[in-house]
């Protein structure tokens, strides 16, 4: 009798210590799954340490599109002693836990874990098999092989990926890895055919998926930066912005850009502004406290009207906070950073396509208005992967806003819209003079208070046009709604999937329709946001922070107060299940579904 | 060219009468004229302080940024467009205090820029506090017991880091200053010129006469390629040597090391997006 049979949407979680090669499994499986024709989503959560700790990667494999984190674990691959304990809150009676006998034994013997833990345990001789091949380092590839077998992934696809990945490590290691994969397939086959511990997975493959893109949030943003003509990036490594730095540094040769690891974030943003002053589209990437160091430079961008793109990968603060976790806590920091008053734009992508387009537009708008433009990402968004059909490459169009200067060029000539045509040094005969002090139209320092007023007005006047250029929010669902769910940035897919689940289960009666409004430009807001909010009878907002920062900005910008807030700030992203449960409450519907094993996670009203 | 080609007739010079900066400004204009540098190819970068205002009194492009940060934009301007001649003008507070970290790392990068540091051993703009180069026992409203910290020695630090050009000038000697400035600008790589300069309002100890009495020029046979000797001379106190202490002509510059210029020297702003490459990158993820 089969212990486990699962169709359509499978959540596999791999858990082990840092250094055990879980990311390798993630990469191999994600590719193998996509090449087989299944939809894939993966996300990881990890501790801030180089070795040890407990890290897990969730891989969702589905017959339909998936792009969000779920609490549910269908199969847990436990690769360390602590794995089961680490995930015990997410293990349900339906979870199959596969692991080495030793790891499973230790979990079973632990009072702390096994009491109340009702799951199915399947032992496979993982460590012994790895030792036989050449060492426990091969355990990860064995796991990848076993899962690939269960998922019916053709062996040639698997072997091809192993070869791509390990060929550069030499023939001996490659041979061992191929052997490890083979051993994994054998173990997997054993599980499929086992009488007592049978595991069967059944998914529908789609040939179209094979040709789709498999990207992370970082990849999509990085490609957007390249599309936007980024030529210069200076930054200081900081999780979770480092992957974007690595992406652009890795593409620097092909795309003719300069990446410089600065001595600190202060140097980073000042370098970016220098390069931008000399005409190169420039950016920095950082996170919370690194960005705090850049704030003075943000003011300099504002005063000198120098374009710069700031990618801010959010993680929990204050100070160093939880370095490897996720949050949406730095919206206020971005909005209010820098001394004095000047315009800015803040984007927050929620899906890969948006990350690409918004990043590209960030460069264009920074140049158009000569202002800092922010891309607010976060750990969850930066690190997750999923497949999409394509990126809107054809829509990429970069305007060139630089002019050749004449001898009488004035860098801060006051114009009707506040935007002075932008010259750069060495292009034309004019002098390009910028100053962090208040300055006259030529750019020279001044203490003339009348000029001061004119210059403040000039800078702020741009805001009228920036508002007109604001990107409209995306409404998911019917125009004819009574309930409105609000989200911004990376919460897009968890909210969307939760609502779709509610609809699919038929829990949502038509009388009070519920739609979802996603803000991808969080500042300044598009004028339609007010209309959308006014039309709703009830509104709830979901944010990965403790104070409802977006709700407060909405109130500030529209005068409308959002009463209901679902806030999560324990460092983890929203799961589909918890969003579903909370939205059912919001909609006044009792949750009678079977997936009600989510735990409180720091949310308040 | 004539020094007056670099004049800005309408400039509202905010320095005190007799300020050492005025001499530096005159020497610099003469230097640039002698070198036949076109103002449109010249970028002055500065931070905050009285020295930081100098770019507003001379013809050229200007990036007058934040206190202590000038070397970061200066490096990046040169990296974004190596055709530009970049001169960073800062004071002792800006460069050695607030900007100490950038000073150190810019030397490591070795961009082809000239760094003129007006060193009057006092904070002038904020009216008379100690600077990193203030001498011991210097009394100020903030250092009420007198300075008891070791003065920062920019030359010794720069030579220790193998800065590619290290010199000291005295603003009161324009002829020699011009020679040192010319050598610094002509030098390929980062060139530090620490310029002794009297603050007539807030430093009553290290006056023009004091500098005259406490300085002398390195001997004609001083070998600027002898790093150990240069370091030794840089640690001399009491009597301070002037001139070119150290020069390493063999170091590659920051921008030379950037692969972006390996095959093509075009400044970054002139390069256009290669959509085919972008498409290929995206397709590689299929």
mmCIF file of C-alpha atoms in Angstrom, chain A residues 107-116:
data_model
loop_
_atom_site.group_PDB
_atom_site.id
_atom_site.type_symbol
_atom_site.label_atom_id
_atom_site.label_comp_id
_atom_site.label_asym_id
_atom_site.label_seq_id
_atom_site.Cartn_x
_atom_site.Cartn_y
_atom_site.Cartn_z
ATOM 1 C CA UNK A 107 14.929 12.773 15.468
ATOM 2 C CA UNK A 108 12.720 9.881 16.520
ATOM 3 C CA UNK A 109 14.600 9.534 19.763
ATOM 4 C CA UNK A 110 14.342 13.212 20.585
ATOM 5 C CA UNK A 111 11.407 13.798 22.940
ATOM 6 C CA UNK A 112 11.300 17.379 21.850
ATOM 7 C CA UNK A 113 10.709 16.514 18.224
ATOM 8 C CA UNK A 114 8.810 13.278 18.033
ATOM 9 C CA UNK A 115 6.215 14.211 20.610
ATOM 10 C CA UNK A 116 3.382 15.532 18.549
#
